[in-house]
Short mmCIF file of C-alpha atoms in Angstrom, two decimals:
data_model
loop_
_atom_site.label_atom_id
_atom_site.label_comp_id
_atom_site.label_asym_id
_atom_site.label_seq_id
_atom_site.Cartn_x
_atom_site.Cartn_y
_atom_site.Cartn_z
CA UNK A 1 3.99 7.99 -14.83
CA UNK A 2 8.01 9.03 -14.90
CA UNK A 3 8.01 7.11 -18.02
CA UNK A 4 5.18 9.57 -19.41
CA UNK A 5 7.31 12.79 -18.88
CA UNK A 6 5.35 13.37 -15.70
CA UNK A 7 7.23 14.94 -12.48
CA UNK A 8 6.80 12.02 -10.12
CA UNK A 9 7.31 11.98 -6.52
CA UNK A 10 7.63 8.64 -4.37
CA UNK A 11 6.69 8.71 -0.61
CA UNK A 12 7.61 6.10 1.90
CA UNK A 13 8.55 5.32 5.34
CA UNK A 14 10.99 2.90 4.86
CA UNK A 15 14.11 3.72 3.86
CA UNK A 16 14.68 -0.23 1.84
CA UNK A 17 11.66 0.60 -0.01
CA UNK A 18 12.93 4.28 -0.78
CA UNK A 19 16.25 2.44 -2.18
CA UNK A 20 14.65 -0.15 -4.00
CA UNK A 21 12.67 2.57 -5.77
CA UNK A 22 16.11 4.64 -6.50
CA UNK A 23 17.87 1.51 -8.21
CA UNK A 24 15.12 1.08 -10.23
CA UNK A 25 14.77 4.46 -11.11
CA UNK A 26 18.10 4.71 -11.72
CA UNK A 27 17.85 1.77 -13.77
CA UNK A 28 14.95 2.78 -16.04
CA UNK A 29 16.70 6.61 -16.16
CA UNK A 30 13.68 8.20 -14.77
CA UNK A 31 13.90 11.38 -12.81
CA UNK A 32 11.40 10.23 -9.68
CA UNK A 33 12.05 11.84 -7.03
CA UNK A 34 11.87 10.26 -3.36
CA UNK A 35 11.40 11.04 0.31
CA UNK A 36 11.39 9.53 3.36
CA UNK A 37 8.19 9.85 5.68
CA UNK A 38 5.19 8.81 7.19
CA UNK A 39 2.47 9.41 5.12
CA UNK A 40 0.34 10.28 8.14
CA UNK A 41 2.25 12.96 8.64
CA UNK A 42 2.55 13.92 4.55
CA UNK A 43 4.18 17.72 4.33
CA UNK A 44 5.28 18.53 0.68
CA UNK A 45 6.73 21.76 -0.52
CA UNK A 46 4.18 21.85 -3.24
CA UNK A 47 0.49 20.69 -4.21
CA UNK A 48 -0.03 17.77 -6.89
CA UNK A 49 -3.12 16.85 -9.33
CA UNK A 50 -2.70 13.35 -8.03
CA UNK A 51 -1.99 11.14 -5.46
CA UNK A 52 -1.57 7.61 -5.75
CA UNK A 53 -1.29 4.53 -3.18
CA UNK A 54 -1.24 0.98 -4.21
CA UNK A 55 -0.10 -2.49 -3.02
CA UNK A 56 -1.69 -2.39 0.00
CA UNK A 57 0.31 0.42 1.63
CA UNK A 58 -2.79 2.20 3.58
CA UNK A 59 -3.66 -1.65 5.63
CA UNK A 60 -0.23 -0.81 7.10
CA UNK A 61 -1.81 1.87 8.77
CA UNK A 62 -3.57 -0.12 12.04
CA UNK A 63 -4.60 3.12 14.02
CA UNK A 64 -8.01 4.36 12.34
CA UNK A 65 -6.85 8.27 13.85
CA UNK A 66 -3.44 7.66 11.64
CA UNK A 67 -5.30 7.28 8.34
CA UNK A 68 -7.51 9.84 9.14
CA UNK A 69 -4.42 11.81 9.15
CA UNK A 70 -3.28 10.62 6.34
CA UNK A 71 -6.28 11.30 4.14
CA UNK A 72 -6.06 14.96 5.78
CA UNK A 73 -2.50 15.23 4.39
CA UNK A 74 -3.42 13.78 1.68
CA UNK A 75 -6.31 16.11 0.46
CA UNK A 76 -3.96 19.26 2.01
CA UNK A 77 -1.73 18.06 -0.67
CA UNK A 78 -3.58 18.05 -3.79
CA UNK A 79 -4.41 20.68 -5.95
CA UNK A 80 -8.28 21.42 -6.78
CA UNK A 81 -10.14 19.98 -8.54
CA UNK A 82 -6.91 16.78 -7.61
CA UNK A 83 -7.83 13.03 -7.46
CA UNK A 84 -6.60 10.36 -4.73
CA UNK A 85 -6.58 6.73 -6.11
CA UNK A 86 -5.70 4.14 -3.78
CA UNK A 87 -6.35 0.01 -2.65
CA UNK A 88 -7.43 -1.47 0.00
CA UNK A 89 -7.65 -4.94 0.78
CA UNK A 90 -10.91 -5.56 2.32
CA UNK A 91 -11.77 -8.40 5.04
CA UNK A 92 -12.87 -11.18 2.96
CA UNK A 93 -8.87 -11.15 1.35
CA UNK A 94 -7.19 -11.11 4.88
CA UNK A 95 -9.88 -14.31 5.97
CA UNK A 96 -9.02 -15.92 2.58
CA UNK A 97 -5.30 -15.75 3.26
CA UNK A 98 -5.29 -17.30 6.49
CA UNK A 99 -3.03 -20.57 6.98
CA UNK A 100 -2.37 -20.16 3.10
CA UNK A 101 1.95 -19.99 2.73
CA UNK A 102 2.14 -19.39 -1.03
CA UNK A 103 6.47 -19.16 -1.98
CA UNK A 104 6.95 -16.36 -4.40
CA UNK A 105 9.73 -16.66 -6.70
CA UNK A 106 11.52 -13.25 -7.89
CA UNK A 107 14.81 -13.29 -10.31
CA UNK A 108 17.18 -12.89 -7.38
CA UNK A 109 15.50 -13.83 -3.99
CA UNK A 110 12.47 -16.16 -3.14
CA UNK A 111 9.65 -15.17 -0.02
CA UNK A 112 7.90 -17.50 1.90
CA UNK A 113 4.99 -15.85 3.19
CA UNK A 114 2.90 -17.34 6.40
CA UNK A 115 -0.37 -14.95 6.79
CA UNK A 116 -2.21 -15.41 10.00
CA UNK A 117 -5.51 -13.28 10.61
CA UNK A 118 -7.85 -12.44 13.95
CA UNK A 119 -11.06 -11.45 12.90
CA UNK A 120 -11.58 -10.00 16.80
CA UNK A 121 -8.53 -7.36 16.03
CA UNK A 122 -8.93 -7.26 12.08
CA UNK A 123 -4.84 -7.68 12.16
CA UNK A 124 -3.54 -9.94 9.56
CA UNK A 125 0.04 -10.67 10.33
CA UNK A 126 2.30 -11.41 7.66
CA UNK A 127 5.99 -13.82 9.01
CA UNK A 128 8.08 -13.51 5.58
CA UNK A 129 10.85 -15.29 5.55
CA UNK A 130 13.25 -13.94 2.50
CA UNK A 131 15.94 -16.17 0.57
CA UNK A 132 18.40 -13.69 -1.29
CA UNK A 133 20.96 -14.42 -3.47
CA UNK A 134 24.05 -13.28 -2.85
CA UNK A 135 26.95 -15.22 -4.91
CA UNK A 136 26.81 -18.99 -4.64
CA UNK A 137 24.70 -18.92 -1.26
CA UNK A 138 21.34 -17.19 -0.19
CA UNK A 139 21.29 -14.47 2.67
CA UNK A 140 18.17 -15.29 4.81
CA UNK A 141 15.99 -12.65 6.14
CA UNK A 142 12.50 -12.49 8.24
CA UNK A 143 9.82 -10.02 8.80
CA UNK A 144 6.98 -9.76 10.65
CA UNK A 145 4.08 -7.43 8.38
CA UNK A 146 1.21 -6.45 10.20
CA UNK A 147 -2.35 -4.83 8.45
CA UNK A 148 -5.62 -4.32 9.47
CA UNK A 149 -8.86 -3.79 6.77
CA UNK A 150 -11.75 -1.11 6.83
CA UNK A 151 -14.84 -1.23 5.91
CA UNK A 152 -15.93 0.78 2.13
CA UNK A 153 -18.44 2.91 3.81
CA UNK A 154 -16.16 3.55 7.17
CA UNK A 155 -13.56 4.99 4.40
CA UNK A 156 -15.99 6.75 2.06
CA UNK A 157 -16.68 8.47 5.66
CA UNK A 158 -13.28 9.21 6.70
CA UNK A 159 -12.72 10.74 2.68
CA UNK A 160 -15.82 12.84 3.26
CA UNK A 161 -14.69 13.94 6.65
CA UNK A 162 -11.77 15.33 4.82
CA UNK A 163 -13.74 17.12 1.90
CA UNK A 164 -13.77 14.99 -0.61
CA UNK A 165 -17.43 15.23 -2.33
CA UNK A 166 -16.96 12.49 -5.05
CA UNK A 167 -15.93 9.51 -4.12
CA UNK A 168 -15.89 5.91 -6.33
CA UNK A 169 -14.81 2.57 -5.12
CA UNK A 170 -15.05 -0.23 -7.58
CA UNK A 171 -13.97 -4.48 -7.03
CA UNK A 172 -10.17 -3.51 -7.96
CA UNK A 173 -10.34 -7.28 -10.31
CA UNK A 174 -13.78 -6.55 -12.01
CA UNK A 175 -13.96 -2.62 -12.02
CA UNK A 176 -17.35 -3.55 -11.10
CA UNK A 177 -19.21 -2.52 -7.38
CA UNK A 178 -18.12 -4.19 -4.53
CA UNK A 179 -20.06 -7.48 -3.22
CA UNK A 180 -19.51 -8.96 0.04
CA UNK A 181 -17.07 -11.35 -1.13
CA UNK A 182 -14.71 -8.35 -2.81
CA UNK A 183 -11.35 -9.06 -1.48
CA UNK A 184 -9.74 -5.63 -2.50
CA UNK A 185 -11.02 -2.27 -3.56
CA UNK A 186 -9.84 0.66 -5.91
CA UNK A 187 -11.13 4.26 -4.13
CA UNK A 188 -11.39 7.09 -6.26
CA UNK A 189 -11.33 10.82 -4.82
#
């Protein structure tokens, strides 16, 4: 969107994320714009057409009251008529991941990633373990990541709550409606 000429804002509660954002764009020579905070407890100075939140970032949010929040703030913040596009990885991805390690490779670091899920709390839990490269040797790191997954309708309910009236969800691979096997979806508000 900076790319486009657009007046972009980036939200997020960690500061790492908030710098990683800055260096790249710094890097690009965009003129983003970034804050730190919870996006359950969203205040901006001014209203936006859209709001955007991808990669996951809402199954951070375990506490169901939280994201209510956050889809308050969220629709507080947008102007009207405003949209609110955003994933969310559904059940069938967090079962599907469970016991798989996959290694990413990135140009400076690798991540081993070791999901575990409980179906009983619907918390995946995420132990990365990062290799980064610093000189001739490789600074290790490790995280724990929790999420948790909701179900389309419980959502399409919370959105409603909120006011939104129109509300699409699509199979974020396919664009297509979601089947019981859909491991992420795309929510449009």
């Amino acid at each position: 969107w900076a790319k486009k000429g657009l007046e972009v804002y980036g939200v997020d509660i960690s500061q790492s994320m908030l710098d990683q954002a800055m260096k790249t764009n710094k890097r690009e020579g965009l003129n983003a714009k970034f804050i730190r905070q919870n996006v359950s407890k969203l205040r901006m100075s001014r209203k936006f057409d859209l709001v955007t939140s991808v990669f996951d970032a809402l199954n951070h949010i375990l506490d169901k009251t939280e994201l209510q929040e956050c889809f308050n703030r969220v629709y507080e913040t947008l102007n009207k008529p405003g949209a609110f596009i955003f994933d969310m990885t559904f059940e069938a991805h967090h079962s599907w991941l469970n016991g798989r390690t996959k290694l990413y490779e990135y140009d400076n670091f690798y991540v081993i990633s070791q999901p575990t899920y409980d179906e009983k709390t619907r918390i995946a839990n995420f132990k990365e373990r990062y290799f980064i490269k610093r000189g001739k040797f490789y600074e290790y790191l490790e995280e724990n990541i929790k999420e948790t997954n909701h179900q389309s309708k419980e959502l399409e309910g919370m959105l409603k709550k909120v006011g939104f009236r129109r509300i699409k969800v699509y199979d974020a691979h396919s664009l297509e409606g979601l089947k019981k096997s859909t491991r992420r979806g795309m929510f449009e508000a």
